[in-house]
Amino acid sequence: QVQLVESGGGLVQPGGSLRLSCAASGFTFSSYAMSWYRQAPGKERELVAAITSAGGSTNYADSVKGRFTISRDNAKNTVYLQMNSLKPEDTAVYYCNAVRRGVITYNYWGQGTQVTVSS
């Protein structure tokens, strides 16, 4: 049974930091690229950050470059999103995504964790 379980969300003041975690199970984590997406009320889901299966390459949305860092620990089947210098516009539900592309593409989502940036 595939599971992606996000944690670490919450309420934080502008300028603060949060670290999101996504614990994976039920599939070969080290074979999957991992990403964080977010969706704010009334907006489409957008890609925040992505990391390749071995962790050798990352990419970020322009809006979070220099503030957010994605990383993974394949020994712990976990991907992280360190979020610094948070802004009110970072408020959203953050989702973990796992994907493996090939003849068949496998794509899994977590249930999401709420991040609220407000004073």
Short mmCIF file of N, CA and C in Angstrom, two decimals, residues 4 8 14 22 25 27 35 40 44 49 59 70 72 77 80 87 95-97 104 112-113 116:
data_model
loop_
_atom_site.label_atom_id
_atom_site.label_comp_id
_atom_site.label_asym_id
_atom_site.label_seq_id
_atom_site.Cartn_x
_atom_site.Cartn_y
_atom_site.Cartn_z
N LEU A 4 2.17 8.37 1.28
CA LEU A 4 3.01 9.55 1.42
C LEU A 4 2.36 10.37 2.54
N GLY A 8 4.72 18.61 9.57
CA GLY A 8 5.55 19.79 9.78
C GLY A 8 4.88 21.10 9.47
N PRO A 14 5.43 35.86 9.48
CA PRO A 14 6.27 36.23 8.34
C PRO A 14 7.74 36.34 8.76
N CYS A 22 8.05 14.41 4.39
CA CYS A 22 7.13 13.50 3.71
C CYS A 22 7.72 12.10 3.81
N SER A 25 6.17 5.13 1.90
CA SER A 25 6.18 3.68 2.11
C SER A 25 5.37 3.01 1.01
N PHE A 27 6.54 1.65 -1.78
CA PHE A 27 7.15 1.66 -3.12
C PHE A 27 8.64 1.88 -2.95
N SER A 35 8.72 15.60 -5.36
CA SER A 35 8.43 17.03 -5.50
C SER A 35 7.51 17.49 -4.38
N ALA A 40 -3.00 27.17 -2.99
CA ALA A 40 -3.63 28.20 -2.17
C ALA A 40 -5.11 28.26 -2.54
N GLU A 44 -4.63 27.34 -8.65
CA GLU A 44 -4.25 26.02 -9.11
C GLU A 44 -3.05 25.50 -8.32
N ALA A 49 9.07 22.71 -5.59
CA ALA A 49 10.45 22.22 -5.67
C ALA A 49 10.45 20.75 -6.05
N ASN A 59 15.24 21.54 -8.57
CA ASN A 59 14.77 22.77 -9.22
C ASN A 59 13.66 23.38 -8.39
N ILE A 70 14.89 21.79 -0.98
CA ILE A 70 14.37 20.42 -0.98
C ILE A 70 15.55 19.46 -0.80
N ARG A 72 16.44 15.00 0.34
CA ARG A 72 15.87 13.68 0.57
C ARG A 72 16.90 12.80 1.27
N ASN A 77 13.62 6.97 3.50
CA ASN A 77 12.43 7.10 2.64
C ASN A 77 11.66 8.39 2.92
N TYR A 80 12.26 16.22 2.31
CA TYR A 80 12.07 17.38 3.17
C TYR A 80 11.93 18.65 2.34
N LYS A 87 6.69 34.06 3.69
CA LYS A 87 5.87 35.22 3.37
C LYS A 87 4.40 34.82 3.43
N TYR A 95 1.72 19.68 -0.76
CA TYR A 95 1.55 18.28 -1.09
C TYR A 95 2.88 17.67 -1.52
N CYS A 96 3.10 16.46 -1.09
CA CYS A 96 4.25 15.67 -1.51
C CYS A 96 3.84 14.81 -2.72
N ASN A 97 4.74 14.70 -3.69
CA ASN A 97 4.47 13.93 -4.90
C ASN A 97 5.65 13.03 -5.22
N ILE A 104 5.44 2.80 -18.16
CA ILE A 104 4.28 3.15 -17.33
C ILE A 104 4.75 4.20 -16.33
N GLY A 112 -1.51 16.15 2.02
CA GLY A 112 -1.29 17.59 2.17
C GLY A 112 -1.15 18.02 3.62
N THR A 113 -0.41 19.10 3.81
CA THR A 113 -0.26 19.71 5.13
C THR A 113 -0.41 21.21 4.98
N THR A 116 0.40 28.10 7.07
CA THR A 116 -0.20 29.42 7.16
C THR A 116 0.84 30.41 7.68
#
